[in-house]
Every structure is written in C-alpha cells, then in structure tokens.
PDB file of C-alpha atoms in Angstrom:
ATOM      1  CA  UNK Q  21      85.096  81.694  92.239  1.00 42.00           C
ATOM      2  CA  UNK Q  22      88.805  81.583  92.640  1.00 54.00           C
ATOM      3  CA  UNK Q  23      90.601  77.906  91.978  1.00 51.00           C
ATOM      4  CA  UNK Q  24      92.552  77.274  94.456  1.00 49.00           C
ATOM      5  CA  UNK Q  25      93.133  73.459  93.770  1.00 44.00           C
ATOM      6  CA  UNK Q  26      95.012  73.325  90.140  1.00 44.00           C
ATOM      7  CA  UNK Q  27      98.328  73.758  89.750  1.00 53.00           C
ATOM      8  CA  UNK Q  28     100.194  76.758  87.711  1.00 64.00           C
ATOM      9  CA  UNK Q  29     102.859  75.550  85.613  1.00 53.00           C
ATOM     10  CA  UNK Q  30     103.744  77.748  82.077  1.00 54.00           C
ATOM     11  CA  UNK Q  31     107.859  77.340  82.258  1.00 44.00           C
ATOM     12  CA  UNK Q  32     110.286  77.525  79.749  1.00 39.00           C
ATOM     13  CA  UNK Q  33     111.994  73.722  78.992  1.00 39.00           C
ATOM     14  CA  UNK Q  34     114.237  72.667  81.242  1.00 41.00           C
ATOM     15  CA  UNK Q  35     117.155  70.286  80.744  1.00 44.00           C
ATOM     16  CA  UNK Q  36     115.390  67.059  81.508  1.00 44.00           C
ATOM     17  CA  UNK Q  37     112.034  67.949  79.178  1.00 43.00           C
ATOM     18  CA  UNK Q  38     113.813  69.991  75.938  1.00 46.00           C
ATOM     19  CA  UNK Q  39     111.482  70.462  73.197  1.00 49.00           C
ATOM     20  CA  UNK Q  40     112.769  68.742  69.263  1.00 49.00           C
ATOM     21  CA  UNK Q  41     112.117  72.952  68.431  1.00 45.00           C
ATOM     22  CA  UNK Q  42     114.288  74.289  71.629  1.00 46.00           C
ATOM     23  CA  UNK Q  43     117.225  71.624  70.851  1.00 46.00           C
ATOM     24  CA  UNK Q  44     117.105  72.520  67.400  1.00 48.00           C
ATOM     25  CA  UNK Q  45     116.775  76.376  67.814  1.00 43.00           C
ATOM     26  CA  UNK Q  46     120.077  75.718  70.537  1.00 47.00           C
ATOM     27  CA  UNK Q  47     122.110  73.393  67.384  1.00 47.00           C
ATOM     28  CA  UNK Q  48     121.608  76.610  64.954  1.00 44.00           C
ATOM     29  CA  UNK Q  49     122.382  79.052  67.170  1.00 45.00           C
ATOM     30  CA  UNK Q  50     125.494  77.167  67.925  1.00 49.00           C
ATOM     31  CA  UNK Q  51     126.698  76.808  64.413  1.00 45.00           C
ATOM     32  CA  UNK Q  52     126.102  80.678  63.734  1.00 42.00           C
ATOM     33  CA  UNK Q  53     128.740  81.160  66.430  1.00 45.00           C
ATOM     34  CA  UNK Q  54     131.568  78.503  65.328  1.00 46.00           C
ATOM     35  CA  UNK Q  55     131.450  79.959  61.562  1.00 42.00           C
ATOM     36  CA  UNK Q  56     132.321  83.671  61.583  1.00 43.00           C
ATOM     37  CA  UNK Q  57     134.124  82.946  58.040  1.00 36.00           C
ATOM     38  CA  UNK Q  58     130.493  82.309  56.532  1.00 37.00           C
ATOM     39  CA  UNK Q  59     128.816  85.478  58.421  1.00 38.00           C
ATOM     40  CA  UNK Q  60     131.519  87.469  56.058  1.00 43.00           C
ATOM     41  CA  UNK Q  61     130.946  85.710  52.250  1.00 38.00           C
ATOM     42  CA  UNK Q  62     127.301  85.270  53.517  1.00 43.00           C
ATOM     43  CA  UNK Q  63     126.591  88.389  56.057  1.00 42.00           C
ATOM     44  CA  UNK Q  64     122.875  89.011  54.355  1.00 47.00           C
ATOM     45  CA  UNK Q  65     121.608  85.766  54.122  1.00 44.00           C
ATOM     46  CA  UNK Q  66     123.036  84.737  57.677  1.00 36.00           C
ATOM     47  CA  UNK Q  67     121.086  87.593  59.012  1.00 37.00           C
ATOM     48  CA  UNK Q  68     118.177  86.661  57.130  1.00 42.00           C
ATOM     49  CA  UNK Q  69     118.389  83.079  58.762  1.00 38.00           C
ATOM     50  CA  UNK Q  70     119.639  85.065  62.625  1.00 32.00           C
ATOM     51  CA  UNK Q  71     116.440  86.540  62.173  1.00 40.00           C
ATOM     52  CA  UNK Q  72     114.123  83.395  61.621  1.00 40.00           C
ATOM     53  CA  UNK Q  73     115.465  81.834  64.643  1.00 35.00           C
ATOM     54  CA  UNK Q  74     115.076  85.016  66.927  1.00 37.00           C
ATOM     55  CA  UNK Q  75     111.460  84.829  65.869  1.00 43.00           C
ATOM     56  CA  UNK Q  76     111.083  81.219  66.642  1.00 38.00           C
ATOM     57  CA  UNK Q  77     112.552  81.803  69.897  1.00 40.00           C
ATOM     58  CA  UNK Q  78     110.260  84.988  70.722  1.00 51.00           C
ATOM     59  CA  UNK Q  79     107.241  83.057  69.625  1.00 59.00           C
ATOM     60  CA  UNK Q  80     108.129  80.380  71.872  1.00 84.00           C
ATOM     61  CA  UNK Q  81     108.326  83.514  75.038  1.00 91.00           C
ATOM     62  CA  UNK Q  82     104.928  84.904  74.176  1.00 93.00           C
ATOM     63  CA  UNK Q  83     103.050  81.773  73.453  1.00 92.00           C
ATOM     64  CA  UNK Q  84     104.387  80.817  77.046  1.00 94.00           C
ATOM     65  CA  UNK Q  85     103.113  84.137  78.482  1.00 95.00           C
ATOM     66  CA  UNK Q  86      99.868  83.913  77.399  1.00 95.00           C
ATOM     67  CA  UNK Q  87      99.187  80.270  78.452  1.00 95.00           C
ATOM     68  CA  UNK Q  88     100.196  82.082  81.874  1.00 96.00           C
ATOM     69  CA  UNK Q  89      97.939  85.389  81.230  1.00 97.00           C
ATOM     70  CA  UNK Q  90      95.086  82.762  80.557  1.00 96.00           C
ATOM     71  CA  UNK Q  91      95.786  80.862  83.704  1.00 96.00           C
ATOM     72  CA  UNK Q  92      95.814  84.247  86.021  1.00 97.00           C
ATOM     73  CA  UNK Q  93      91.759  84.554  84.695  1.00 96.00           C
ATOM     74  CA  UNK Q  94      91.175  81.251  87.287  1.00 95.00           C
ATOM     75  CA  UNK Q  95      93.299  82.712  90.136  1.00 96.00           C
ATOM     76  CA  UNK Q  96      92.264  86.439  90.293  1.00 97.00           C
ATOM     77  CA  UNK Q  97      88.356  87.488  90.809  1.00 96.00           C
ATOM     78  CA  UNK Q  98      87.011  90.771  89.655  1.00 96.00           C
ATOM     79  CA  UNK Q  99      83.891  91.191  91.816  1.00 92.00           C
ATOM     80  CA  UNK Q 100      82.915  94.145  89.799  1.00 91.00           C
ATOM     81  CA  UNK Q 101      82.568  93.415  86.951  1.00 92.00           C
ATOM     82  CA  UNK Q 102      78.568  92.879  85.081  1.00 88.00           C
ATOM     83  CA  UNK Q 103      77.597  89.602  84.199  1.00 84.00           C
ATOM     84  CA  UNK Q 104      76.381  90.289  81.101  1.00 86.00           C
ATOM     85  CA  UNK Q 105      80.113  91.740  79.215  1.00 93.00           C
ATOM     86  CA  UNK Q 106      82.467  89.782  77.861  1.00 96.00           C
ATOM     87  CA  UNK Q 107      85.969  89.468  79.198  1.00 98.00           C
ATOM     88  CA  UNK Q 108      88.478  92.027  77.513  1.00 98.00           C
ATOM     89  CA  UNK Q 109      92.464  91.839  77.390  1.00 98.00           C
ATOM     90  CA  UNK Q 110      93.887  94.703  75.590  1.00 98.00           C
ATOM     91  CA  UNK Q 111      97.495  94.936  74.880  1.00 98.00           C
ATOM     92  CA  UNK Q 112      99.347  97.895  74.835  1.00 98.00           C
ATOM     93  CA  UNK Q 113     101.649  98.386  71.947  1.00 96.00           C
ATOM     94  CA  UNK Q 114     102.723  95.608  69.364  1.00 95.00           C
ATOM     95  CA  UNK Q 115     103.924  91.971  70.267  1.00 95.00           C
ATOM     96  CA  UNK Q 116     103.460  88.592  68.967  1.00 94.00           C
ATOM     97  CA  UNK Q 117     101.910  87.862  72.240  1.00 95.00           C
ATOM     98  CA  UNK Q 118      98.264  89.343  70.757  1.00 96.00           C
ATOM     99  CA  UNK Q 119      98.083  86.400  67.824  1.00 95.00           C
ATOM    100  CA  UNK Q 120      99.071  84.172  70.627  1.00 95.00           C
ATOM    101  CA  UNK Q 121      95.844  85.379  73.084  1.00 96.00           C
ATOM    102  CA  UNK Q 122      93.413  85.438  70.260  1.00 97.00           C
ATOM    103  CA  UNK Q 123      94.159  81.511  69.544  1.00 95.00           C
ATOM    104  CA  UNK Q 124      93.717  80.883  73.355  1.00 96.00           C
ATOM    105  CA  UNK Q 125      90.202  83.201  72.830  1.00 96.00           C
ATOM    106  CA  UNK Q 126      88.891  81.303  70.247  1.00 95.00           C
ATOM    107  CA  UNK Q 127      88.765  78.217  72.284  1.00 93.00           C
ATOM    108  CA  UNK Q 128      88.249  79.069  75.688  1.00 95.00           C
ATOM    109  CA  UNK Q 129      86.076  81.419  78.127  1.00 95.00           C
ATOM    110  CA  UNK Q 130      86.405  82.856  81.702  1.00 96.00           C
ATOM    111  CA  UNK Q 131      84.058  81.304  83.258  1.00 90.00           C
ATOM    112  CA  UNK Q 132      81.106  81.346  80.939  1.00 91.00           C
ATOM    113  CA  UNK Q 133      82.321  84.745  79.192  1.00 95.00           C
ATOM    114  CA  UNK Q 134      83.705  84.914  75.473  1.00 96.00           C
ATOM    115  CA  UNK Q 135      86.787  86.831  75.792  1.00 97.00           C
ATOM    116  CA  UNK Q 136      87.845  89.621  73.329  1.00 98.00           C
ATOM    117  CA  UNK Q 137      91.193  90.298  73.062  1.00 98.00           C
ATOM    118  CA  UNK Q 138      92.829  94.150  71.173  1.00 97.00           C
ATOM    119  CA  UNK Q 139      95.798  95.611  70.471  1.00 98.00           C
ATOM    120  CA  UNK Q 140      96.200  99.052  70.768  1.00 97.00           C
ATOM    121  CA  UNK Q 141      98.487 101.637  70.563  1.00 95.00           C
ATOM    122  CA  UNK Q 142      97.215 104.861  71.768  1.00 96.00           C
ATOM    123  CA  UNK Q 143      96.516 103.938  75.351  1.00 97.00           C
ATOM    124  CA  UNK Q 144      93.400 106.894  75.022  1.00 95.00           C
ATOM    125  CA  UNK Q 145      91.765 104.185  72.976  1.00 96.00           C
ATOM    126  CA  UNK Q 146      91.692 101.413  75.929  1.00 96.00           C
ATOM    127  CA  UNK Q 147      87.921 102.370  77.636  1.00 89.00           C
ATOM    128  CA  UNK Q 148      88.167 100.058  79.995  1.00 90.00           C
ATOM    129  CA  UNK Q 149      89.473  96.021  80.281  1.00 97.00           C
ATOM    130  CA  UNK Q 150      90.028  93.315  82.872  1.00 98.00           C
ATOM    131  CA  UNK Q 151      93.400  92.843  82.129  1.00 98.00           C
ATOM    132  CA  UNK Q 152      95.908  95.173  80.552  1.00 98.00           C
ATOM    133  CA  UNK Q 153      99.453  93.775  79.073  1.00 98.00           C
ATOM    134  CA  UNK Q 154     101.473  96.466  78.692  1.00 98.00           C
ATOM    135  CA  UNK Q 155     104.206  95.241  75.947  1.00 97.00           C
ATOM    136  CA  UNK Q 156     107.957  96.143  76.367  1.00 94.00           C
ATOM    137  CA  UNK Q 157     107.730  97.521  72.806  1.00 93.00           C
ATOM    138  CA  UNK Q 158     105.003 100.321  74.607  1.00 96.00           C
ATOM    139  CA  UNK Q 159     106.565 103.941  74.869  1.00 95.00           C
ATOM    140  CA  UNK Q 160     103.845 105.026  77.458  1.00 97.00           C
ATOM    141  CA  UNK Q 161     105.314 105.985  80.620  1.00 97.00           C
ATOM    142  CA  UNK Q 162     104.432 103.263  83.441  1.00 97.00           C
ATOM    143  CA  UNK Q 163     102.376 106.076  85.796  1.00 97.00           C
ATOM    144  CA  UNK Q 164     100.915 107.651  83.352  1.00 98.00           C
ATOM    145  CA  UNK Q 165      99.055 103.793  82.660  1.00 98.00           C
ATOM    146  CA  UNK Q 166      98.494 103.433  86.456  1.00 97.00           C
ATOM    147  CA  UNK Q 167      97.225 106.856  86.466  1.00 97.00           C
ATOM    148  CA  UNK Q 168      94.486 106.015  83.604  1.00 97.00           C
ATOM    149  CA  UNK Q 169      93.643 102.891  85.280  1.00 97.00           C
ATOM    150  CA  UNK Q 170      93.417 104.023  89.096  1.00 95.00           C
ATOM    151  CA  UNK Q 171      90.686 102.427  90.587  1.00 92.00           C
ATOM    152  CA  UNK Q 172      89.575  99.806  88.413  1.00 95.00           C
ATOM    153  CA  UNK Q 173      89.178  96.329  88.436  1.00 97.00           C
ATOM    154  CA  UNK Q 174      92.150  96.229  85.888  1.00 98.00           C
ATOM    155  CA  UNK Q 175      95.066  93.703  86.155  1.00 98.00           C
ATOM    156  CA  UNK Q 176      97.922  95.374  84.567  1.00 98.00           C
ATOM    157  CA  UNK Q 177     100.717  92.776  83.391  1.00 98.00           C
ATOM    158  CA  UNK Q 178     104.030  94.159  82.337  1.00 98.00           C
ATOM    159  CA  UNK Q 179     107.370  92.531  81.282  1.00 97.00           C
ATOM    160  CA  UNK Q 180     110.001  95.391  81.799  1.00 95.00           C
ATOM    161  CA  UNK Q 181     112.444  94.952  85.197  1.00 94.00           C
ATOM    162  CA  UNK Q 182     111.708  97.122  88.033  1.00 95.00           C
ATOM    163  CA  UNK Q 183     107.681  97.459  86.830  1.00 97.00           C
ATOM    164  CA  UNK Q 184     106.258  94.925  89.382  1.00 97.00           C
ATOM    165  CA  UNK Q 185     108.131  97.239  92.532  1.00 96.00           C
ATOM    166  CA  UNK Q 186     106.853 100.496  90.739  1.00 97.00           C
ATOM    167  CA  UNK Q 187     103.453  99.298  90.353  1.00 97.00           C
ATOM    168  CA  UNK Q 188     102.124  97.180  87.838  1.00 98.00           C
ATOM    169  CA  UNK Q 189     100.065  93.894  89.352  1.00 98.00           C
ATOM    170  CA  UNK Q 190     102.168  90.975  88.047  1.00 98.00           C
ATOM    171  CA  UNK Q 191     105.579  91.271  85.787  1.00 98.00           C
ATOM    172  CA  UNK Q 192     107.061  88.697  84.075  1.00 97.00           C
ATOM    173  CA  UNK Q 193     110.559  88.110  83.991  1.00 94.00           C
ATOM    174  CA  UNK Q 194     113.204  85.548  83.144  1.00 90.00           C
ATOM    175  CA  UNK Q 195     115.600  83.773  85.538  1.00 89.00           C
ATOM    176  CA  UNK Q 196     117.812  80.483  84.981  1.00 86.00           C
ATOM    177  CA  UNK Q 197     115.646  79.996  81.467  1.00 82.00           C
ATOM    178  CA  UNK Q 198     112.371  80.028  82.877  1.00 89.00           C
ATOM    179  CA  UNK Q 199     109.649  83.048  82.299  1.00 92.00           C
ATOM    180  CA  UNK Q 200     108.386  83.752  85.516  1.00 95.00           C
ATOM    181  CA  UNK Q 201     106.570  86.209  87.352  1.00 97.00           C
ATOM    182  CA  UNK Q 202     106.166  88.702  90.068  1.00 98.00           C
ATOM    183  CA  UNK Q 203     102.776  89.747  92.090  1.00 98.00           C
ATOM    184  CA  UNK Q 204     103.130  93.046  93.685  1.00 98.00           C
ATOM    185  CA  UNK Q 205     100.055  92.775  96.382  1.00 97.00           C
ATOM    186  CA  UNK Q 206      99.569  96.434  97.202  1.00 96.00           C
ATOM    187  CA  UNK Q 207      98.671  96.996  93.632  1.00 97.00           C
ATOM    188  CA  UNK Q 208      96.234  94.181  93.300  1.00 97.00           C
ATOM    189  CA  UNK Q 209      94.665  95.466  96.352  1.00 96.00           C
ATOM    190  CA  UNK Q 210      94.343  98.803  95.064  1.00 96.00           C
ATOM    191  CA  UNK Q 211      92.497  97.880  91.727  1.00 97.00           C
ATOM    192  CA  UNK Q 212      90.310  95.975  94.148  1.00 96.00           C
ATOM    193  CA  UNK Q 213      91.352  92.979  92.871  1.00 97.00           C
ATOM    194  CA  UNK Q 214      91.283  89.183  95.037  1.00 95.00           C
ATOM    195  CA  UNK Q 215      94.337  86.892  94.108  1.00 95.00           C
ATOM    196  CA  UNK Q 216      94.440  83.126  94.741  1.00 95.00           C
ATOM    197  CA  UNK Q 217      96.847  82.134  97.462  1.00 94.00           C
ATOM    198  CA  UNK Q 218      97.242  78.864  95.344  1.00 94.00           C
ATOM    199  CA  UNK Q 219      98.859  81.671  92.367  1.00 95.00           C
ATOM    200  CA  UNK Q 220     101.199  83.448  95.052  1.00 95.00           C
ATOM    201  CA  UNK Q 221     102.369  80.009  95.785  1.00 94.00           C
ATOM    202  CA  UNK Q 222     103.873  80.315  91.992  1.00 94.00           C
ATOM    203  CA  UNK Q 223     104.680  83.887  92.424  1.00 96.00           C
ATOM    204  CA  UNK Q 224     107.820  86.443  93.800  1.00 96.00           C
ATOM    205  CA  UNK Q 225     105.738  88.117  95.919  1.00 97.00           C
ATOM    206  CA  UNK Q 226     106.432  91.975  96.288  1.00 95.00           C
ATOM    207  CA  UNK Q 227     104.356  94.800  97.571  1.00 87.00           C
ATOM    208  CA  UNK Q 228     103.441  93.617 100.857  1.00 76.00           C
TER     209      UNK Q 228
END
C-alpha cells in the first residue's frame, strides 16, 4: 500500500544545517582557487588532490539520490508484480550511485521483499526490473530505453535535463544546491504505475 503519511526529505545541506564534510569540501575548494602559483610548481599533485574532492563531492550526490530512489519504493505501487520475486533496481551504465543502493539493500526491504540491486551496461542484459536508473554516464539513446521497457511496471529514473519532458518517470536535477526531482505523470501512467499524491507534493510535476 502506498504511504501517504511520511514525509520525503533527501536535500542537499542548506546554509543553516552544513555538514563538518560540506564546509570542509567548500574551505579546499576555496584555497585551490586563491593559489594559482601552487597549481604551476605543483600542477600533478594539485590535480591529484582536485580529484579527491570531486569524488567526495559526487559521493555525497549519489548517496543523496539513492536515499531518494529508496524512498520512491513507499510512494509508487506496482500492482503487477508476483509476490513471490524479489525487488530489482538495475542501473544502467557506471556510477557510484550502485555501491550506494547495495548498502541501502543490505539493510532494508520493500515491503517484505529483499531487494537486488545490478549494474549493467548492455541494456539487452536488463530482463526485466521495478525500477531502472539510467546513469548520465549511459550512451543508450533515451527511446530506445522507453522502447525496451514499454508497457511494464518499470520506473525509469534518469538524471540528464530535458529526460523527465521526453519521457522518463522521475529525473533528478539540481537547483539552488539541492538535488531534486521531476515526476512526469503521463509516463507513470503508461508503465501502469500508481504514485503517492503525498510524493507529488515533493515533486515538479510534468506530463499532465
């Protein structure tokens, strides 16, 4: 059954509530840009330490998104599906936000359902899923993905601009420093899919 009493909140820090890591991560990236002189004598070891922070911040973004893909599994019902299978998320392409899910999967269930979570590449290797994350780093075309997955009980989340109007189910995006998201209802109703009005609350609705 669809929650429709808990709230939805998975946002980036905001001014009032920083994180020590976030201030920190903000401090470096600060004195990287006030010491060009040092980027010259030290250009390989600066990038070496550019890089460490970049991944500190992107672990921070996908650790974020999949609290929120984890959340979605108590606002979105797929009638369909048999009682007896466990609940897959495969992820299209690579991204940091698979290590991420699998944590989440090894302490938690939909409902009373284990969840398995894959990464794939080829997308002819994805039989079937309940929710498909389709990873910015992915080179399959959009359509040919909706295409595959037209009409099934599927949830396809992307994170490219412009992919919740052309027809993926929910995109995440960024705005003022927070990772938030987009529902685009036509294409939830066309994988047959029934969406919490207590997540639209949370949600740019498109699509209807």
């Amino acid at each position: 059954m669809i929650n429709d009493q808990s709230s939805l909140s998975c946002e980036m820090p905001t001014d009032e509530k920083r994180t020590p890591k976030f201030l920190m991560i903000q401090l470096v990236l600060a004195v990287f840009c006030c010491s060009g002189f040092i980027i010259n004598v030290h250009h390989e070891r600066w990038m070496k330490s550019y890089n460490e922070v970049s991944d500190i911040v992107q672990e921070g973004e996908y650790s974020l998104k999949a609290a929120f893909i984890y959340r979605f599994t108590e606002y979105v019902e797929w009638e369909g599906m048999p009682k007896d299978e466990d609940f897959k998320i495969a992820i299209l392409g690579d991204t940091p936000l698979t290590a991420n899910l699998i944590d989440i999967a090894e302490n938690a269930e939909v409902g009373n359902r284990k969840i398995d979570v894959e990464e794939y590449d080829n997308l002819n290797e994805i039989d079937g899923c309940q929710i498909l994350f389709v990873s910015r780093e992915s080179s399959v075309p959009l359509q040919t993905i909706l295409h595959k997955f037209n009409g099934k009980e599927t949830l396809i989340v992307t994170e490219r601009d412009g992919y919740g109007e052309r027809g993926s189910c929910i995109n995440f995006f960024l705005s003022e420093s927070k990772i938030r998201f987009e529902v685009n209802l036509e294409a939830v109703e066309k994988a047959g899919l029934a969406v919490s009005s207590q997540l639209l609350q949370h949600a740019v609705v498109i699509g209807k």
